[in-house]
Short mmCIF file of C-alpha atoms in Angstrom, two decimals:
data_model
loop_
_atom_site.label_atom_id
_atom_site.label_comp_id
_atom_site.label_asym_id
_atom_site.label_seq_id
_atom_site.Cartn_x
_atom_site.Cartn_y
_atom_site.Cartn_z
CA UNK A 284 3.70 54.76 -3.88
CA UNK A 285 1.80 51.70 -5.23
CA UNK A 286 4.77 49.75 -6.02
CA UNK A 287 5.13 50.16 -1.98
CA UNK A 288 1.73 49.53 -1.71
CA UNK A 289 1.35 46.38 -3.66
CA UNK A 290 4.21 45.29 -1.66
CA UNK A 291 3.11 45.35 1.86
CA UNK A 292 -0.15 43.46 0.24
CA UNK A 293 1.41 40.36 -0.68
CA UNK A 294 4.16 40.62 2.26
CA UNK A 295 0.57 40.38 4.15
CA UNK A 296 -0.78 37.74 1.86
CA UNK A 297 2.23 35.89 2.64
CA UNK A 298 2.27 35.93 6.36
CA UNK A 299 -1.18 34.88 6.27
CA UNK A 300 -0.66 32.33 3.93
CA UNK A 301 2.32 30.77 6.46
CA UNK A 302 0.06 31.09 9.63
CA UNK A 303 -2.25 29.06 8.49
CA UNK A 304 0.49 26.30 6.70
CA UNK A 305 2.40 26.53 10.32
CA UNK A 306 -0.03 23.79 11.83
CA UNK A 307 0.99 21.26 8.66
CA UNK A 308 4.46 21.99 8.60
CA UNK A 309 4.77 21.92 12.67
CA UNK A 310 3.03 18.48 12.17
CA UNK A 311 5.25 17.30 9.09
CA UNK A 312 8.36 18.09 11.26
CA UNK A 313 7.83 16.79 13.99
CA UNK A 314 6.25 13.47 13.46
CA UNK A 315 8.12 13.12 9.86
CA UNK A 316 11.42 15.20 9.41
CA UNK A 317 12.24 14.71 12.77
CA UNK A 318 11.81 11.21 13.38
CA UNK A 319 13.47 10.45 10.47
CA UNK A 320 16.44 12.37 11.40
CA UNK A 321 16.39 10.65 14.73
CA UNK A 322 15.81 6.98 13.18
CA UNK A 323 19.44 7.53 10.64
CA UNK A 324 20.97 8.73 14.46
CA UNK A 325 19.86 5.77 16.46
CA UNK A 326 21.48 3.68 13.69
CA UNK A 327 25.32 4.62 14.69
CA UNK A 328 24.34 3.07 17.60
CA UNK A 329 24.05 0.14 19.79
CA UNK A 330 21.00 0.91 22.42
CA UNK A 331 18.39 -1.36 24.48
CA UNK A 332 16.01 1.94 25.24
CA UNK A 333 17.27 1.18 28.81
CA UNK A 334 20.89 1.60 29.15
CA UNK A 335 23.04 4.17 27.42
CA UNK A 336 23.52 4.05 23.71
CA UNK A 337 26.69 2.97 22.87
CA UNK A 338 28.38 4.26 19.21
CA UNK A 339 29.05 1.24 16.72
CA UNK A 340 29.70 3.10 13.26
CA UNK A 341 27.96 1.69 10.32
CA UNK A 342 27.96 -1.88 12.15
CA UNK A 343 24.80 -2.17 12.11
CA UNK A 344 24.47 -1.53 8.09
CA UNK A 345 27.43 -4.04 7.53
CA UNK A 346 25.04 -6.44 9.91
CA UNK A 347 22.56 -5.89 7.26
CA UNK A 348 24.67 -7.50 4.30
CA UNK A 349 24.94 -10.72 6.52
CA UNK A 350 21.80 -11.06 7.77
CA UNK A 351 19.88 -14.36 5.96
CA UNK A 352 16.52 -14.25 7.44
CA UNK A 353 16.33 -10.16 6.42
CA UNK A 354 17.13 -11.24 2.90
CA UNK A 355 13.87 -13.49 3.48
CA UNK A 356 11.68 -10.82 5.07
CA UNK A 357 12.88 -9.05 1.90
CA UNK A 358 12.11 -11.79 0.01
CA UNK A 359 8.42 -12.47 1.50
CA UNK A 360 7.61 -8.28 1.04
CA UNK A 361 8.57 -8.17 -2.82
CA UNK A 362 6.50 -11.58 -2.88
CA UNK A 363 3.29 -9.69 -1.48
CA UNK A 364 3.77 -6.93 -2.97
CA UNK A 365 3.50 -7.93 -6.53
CA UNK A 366 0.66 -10.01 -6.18
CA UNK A 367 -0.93 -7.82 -3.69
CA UNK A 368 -0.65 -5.15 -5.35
CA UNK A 369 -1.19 -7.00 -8.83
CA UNK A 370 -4.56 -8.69 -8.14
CA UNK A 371 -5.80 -5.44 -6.16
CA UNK A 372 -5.40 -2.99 -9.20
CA UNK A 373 -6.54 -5.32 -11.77
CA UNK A 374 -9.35 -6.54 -9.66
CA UNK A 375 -10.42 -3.20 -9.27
CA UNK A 376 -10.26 -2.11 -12.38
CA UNK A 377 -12.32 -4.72 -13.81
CA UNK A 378 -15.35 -3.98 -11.22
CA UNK A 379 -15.00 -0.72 -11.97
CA UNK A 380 -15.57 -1.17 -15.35
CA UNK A 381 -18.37 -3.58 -14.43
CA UNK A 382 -19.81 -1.31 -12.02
CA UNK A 383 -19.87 1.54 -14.72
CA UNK A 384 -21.59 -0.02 -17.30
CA UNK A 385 -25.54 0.75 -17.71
CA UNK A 386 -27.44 -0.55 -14.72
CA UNK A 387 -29.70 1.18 -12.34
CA UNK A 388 -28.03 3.93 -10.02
CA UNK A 389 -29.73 2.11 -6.89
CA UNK A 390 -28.09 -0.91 -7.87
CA UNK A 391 -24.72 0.79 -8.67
CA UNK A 392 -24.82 2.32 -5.39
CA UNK A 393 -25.22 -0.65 -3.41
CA UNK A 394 -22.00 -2.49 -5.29
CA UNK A 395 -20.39 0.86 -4.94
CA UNK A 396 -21.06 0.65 -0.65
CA UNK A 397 -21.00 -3.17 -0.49
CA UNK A 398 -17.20 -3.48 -2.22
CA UNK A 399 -16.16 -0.22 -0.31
CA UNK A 400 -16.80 -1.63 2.91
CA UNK A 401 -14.47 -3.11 3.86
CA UNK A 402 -11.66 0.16 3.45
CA UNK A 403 -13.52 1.09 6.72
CA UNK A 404 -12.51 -1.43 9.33
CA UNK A 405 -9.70 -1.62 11.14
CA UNK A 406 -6.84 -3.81 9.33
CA UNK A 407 -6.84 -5.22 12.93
CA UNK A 408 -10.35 -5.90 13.09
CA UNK A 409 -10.16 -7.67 9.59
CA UNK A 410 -7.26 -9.75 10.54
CA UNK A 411 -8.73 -11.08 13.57
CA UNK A 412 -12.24 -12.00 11.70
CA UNK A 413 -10.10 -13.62 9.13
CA UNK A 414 -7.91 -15.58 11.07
CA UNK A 415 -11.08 -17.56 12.46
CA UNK A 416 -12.41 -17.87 9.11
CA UNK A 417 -9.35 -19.17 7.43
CA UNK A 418 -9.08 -21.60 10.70
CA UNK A 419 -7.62 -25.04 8.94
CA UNK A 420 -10.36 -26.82 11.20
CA UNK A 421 -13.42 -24.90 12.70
CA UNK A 422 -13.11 -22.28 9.66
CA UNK A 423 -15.50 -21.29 7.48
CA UNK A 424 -13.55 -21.07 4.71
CA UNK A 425 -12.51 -24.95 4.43
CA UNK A 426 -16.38 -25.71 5.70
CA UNK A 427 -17.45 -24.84 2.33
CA UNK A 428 -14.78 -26.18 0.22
CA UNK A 429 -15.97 -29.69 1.90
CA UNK A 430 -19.10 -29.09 1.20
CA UNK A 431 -18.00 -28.34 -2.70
CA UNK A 432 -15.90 -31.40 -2.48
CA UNK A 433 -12.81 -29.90 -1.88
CA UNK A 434 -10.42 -30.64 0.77
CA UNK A 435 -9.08 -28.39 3.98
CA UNK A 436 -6.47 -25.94 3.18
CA UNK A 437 -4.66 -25.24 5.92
CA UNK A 438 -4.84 -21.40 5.39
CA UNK A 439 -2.50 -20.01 8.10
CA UNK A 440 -0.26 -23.24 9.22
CA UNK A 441 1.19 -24.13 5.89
CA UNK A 442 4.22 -22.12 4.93
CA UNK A 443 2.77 -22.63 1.01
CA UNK A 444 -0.49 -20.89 1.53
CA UNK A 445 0.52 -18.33 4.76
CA UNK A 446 1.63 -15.68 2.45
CA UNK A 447 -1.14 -16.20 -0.19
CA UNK A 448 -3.77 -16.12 2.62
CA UNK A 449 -2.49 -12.47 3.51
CA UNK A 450 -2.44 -10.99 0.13
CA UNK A 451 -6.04 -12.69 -0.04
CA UNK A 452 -7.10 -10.51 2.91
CA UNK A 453 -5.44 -7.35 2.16
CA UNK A 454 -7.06 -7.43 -1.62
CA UNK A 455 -10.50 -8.22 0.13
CA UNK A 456 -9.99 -4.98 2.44
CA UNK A 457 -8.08 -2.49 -0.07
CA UNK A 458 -10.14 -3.16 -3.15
CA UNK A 459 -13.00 -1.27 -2.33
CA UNK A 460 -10.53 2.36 -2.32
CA UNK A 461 -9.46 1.65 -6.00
CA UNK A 462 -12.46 0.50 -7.77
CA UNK A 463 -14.31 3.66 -6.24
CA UNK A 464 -11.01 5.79 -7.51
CA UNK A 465 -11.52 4.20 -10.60
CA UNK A 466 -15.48 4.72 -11.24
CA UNK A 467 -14.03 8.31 -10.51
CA UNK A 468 -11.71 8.20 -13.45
CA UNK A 469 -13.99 6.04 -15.82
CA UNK A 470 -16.99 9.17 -15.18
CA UNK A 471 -14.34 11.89 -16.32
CA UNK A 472 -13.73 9.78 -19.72
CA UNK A 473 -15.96 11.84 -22.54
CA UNK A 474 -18.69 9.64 -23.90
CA UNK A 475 -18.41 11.28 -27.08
CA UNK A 476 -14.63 9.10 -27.45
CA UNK A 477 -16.50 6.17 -27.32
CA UNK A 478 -19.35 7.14 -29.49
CA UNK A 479 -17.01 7.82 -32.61
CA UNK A 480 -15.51 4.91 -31.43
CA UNK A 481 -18.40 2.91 -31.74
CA UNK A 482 -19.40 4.78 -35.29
CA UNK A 483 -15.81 3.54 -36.76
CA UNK A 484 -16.32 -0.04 -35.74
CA UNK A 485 -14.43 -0.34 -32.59
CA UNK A 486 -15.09 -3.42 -30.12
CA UNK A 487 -15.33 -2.85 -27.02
CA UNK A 488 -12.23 -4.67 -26.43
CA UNK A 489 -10.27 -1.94 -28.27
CA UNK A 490 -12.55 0.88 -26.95
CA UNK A 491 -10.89 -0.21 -23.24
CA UNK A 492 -7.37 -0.55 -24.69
CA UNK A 493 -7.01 2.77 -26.51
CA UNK A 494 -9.67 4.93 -25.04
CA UNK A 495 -10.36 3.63 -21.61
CA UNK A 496 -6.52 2.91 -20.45
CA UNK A 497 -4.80 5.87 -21.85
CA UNK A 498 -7.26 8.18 -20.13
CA UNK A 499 -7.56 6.38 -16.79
CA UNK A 500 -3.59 6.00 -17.09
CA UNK A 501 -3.13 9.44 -14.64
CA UNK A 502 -5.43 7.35 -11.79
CA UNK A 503 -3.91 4.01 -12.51
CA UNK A 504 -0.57 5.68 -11.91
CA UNK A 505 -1.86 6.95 -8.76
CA UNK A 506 -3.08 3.79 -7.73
CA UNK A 507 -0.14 1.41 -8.53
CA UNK A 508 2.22 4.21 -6.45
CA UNK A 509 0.05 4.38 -3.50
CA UNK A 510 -0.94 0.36 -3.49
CA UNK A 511 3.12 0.15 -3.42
CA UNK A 512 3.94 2.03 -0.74
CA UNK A 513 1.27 0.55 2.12
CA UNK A 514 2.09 -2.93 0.72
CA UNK A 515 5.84 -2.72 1.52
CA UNK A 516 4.51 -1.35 4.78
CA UNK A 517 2.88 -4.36 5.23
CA UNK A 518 2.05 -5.32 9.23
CA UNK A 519 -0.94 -6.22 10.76
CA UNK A 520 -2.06 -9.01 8.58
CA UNK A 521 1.37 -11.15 9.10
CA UNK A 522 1.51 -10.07 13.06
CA UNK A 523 -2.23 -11.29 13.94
CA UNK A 524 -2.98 -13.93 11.69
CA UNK A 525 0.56 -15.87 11.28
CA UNK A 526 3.49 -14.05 13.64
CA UNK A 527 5.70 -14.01 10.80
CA UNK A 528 5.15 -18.09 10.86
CA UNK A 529 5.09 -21.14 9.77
CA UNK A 530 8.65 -20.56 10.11
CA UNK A 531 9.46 -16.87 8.17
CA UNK A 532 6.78 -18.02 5.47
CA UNK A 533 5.00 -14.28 6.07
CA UNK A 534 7.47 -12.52 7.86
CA UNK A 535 7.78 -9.30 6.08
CA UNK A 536 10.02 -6.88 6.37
CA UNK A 537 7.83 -4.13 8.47
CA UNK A 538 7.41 -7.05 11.73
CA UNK A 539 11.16 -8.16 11.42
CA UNK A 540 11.86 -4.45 12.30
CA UNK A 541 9.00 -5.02 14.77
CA UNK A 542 10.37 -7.93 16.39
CA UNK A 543 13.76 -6.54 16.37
CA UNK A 544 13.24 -2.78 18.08
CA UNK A 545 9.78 -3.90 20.57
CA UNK A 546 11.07 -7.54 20.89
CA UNK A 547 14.74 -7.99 21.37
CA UNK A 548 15.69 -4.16 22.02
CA UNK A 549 17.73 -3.79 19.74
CA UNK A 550 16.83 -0.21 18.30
CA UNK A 551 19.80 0.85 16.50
CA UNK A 552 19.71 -2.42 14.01
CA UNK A 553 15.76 -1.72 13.92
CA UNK A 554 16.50 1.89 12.51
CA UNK A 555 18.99 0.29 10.03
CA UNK A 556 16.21 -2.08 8.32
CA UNK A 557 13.71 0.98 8.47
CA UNK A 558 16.20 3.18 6.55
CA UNK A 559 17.14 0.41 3.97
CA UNK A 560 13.03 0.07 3.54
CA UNK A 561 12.97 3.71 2.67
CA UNK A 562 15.38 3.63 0.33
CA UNK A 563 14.32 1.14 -1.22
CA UNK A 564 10.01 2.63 -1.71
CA UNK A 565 12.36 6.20 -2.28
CA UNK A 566 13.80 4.42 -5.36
CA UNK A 567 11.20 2.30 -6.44
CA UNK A 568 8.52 5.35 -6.47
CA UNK A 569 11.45 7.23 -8.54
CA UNK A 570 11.74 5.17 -10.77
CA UNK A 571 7.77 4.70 -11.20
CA UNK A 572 7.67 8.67 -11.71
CA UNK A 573 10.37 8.30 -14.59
CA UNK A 574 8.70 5.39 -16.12
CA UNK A 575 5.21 7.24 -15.77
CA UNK A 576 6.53 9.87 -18.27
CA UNK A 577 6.40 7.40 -20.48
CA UNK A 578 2.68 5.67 -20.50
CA UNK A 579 0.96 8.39 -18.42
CA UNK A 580 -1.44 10.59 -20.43
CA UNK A 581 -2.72 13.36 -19.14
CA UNK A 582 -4.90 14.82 -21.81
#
């Protein structure tokens, strides 16, 4: 009788517990699972959005082998996503670090809010204010450098500095996120480790390399994964500031899918390039779990 009893409990406890995941999972289906699904469809085929789809096979993957200026997009995306992703966690890191150091907590709070910022505009916002900044002649960007004694850079219409002006802008906006993840993780670290630190002689140099970065190393890991992923998503900054341009200097791989589905129609090559981009983030953040195993510490 209480077996019975106990049971109808948890059957109760479980209906309760899907009614109120339904809303999630409705979401995640529809707007995820289901676009997805839809996306490796639409890539059999040969479709405009206005006249009939027509079935191709796997042209449009063997179109992908041939196609030069997708091995550039490709080429331009792994570009900004090392450094982007590069200067943005070390940058942060470093502030952090800065920013947790003995100071008053007025003062930390105001570098905390000034460098966090930015994460609250609009990437389209940002782009916009930095495209008239970075403006080769009316900018205020190169007004300064004359002033130092420097000459114009021309920010946005030299395929040498187009794709370095982006991964300027997107480290300006996303640095704010990980230094405040980081003064997270830096609080968490016991004093008491760096006391006996201190006590056996440690510099503060090897404090940070075997007390700070092992115990920060389950955030870091966080924040390389999810830097990653929105860099090889990379849109708005390329789309407003350069259109892909000079040339394909900045076109990455997330507007060449742009320009070929909302551009030239062409839907079912579109879904093609946005299935080979998530394989390749599938594989990549695989292969960062597996190599996490090996310098993640999680206490």
């Amino acid at each position: 009788m209480l077996k019975k009893t106990m049971s109808l409990l948890r059957k109760k406890e479980a209906r309760i517990a899907y009614l109120f995941l339904f809303p999630t999972l409705a979401g995640f289906a529809t707007f995820v699972i289901g676009p997805m699904f839809a996306s490796i469809f639409i890539s059999l085929y040969k479709w405009d959005i206005l006249g009939s789809p027509r079935f191709i096979g796997l042209s449009n993957y063997l179109h992908l082998l041939k196609d030069g200026r997708l091995l550039t997009c490709y080429s331009n995306t792994f570009r900004f996503v090392i450094f982007a992703v590069g200067f943005n966690v070390v940058s942060a890191l470093l502030i952090a670090v800065a920013i947790n150091a003995k100071m008053n907590n007025v003062l930390r709070g105001f570098y905390r809010s000034a460098v966090f910022l930015p994460v609250m505009l609009s990437a389209a916002a940002v782009s916009v204010v930095w495209f008239f900044l970075l403006d080769t002649d009316f900018g205020v960007v190169n007004y300064y450098l004359l002033k130092l004694g420097f000459k114009k850079i021309p920010w946005l219409t030299s395929s040498r500095y187009s794709l370095l002006s982006i991964v300027l802008v997107d480290v300006w906006k996303i640095l704010g996120f990980n230094v405040v993840l980081f003064s997270a993780g830096l609080q968490n670290i016991p004093r008491h480790l760096y006391e006996a630190a201190l006590i056996d002689g440690a510099s503060r140099w090897h404090s940070f390399r075997y007390i700070t970065i092992p115990m920060l190393s389950p955030t870091l890991f966080f924040a390389i994964v999810w830097a990653l992923i929105g860099a090889f998503q990379v849109f708005d900054y390329p789309f407003i500031m350069t259109l892909g341009g000079p040339g394909d200097s900045s076109r990455t791989i997330v507007l060449y899918l742009y320009e070929h589905g909302f551009r030239f129609f062409s839907m079912g090559y579109a879904s093609s390039i946005a299935l080979s981009l998530f394989m390749i983030i599938l594989l990549l953040t695989l292969l960062q779990l597996r190599l996490g195993e090996r310098w993640v510490f999680y206490g």
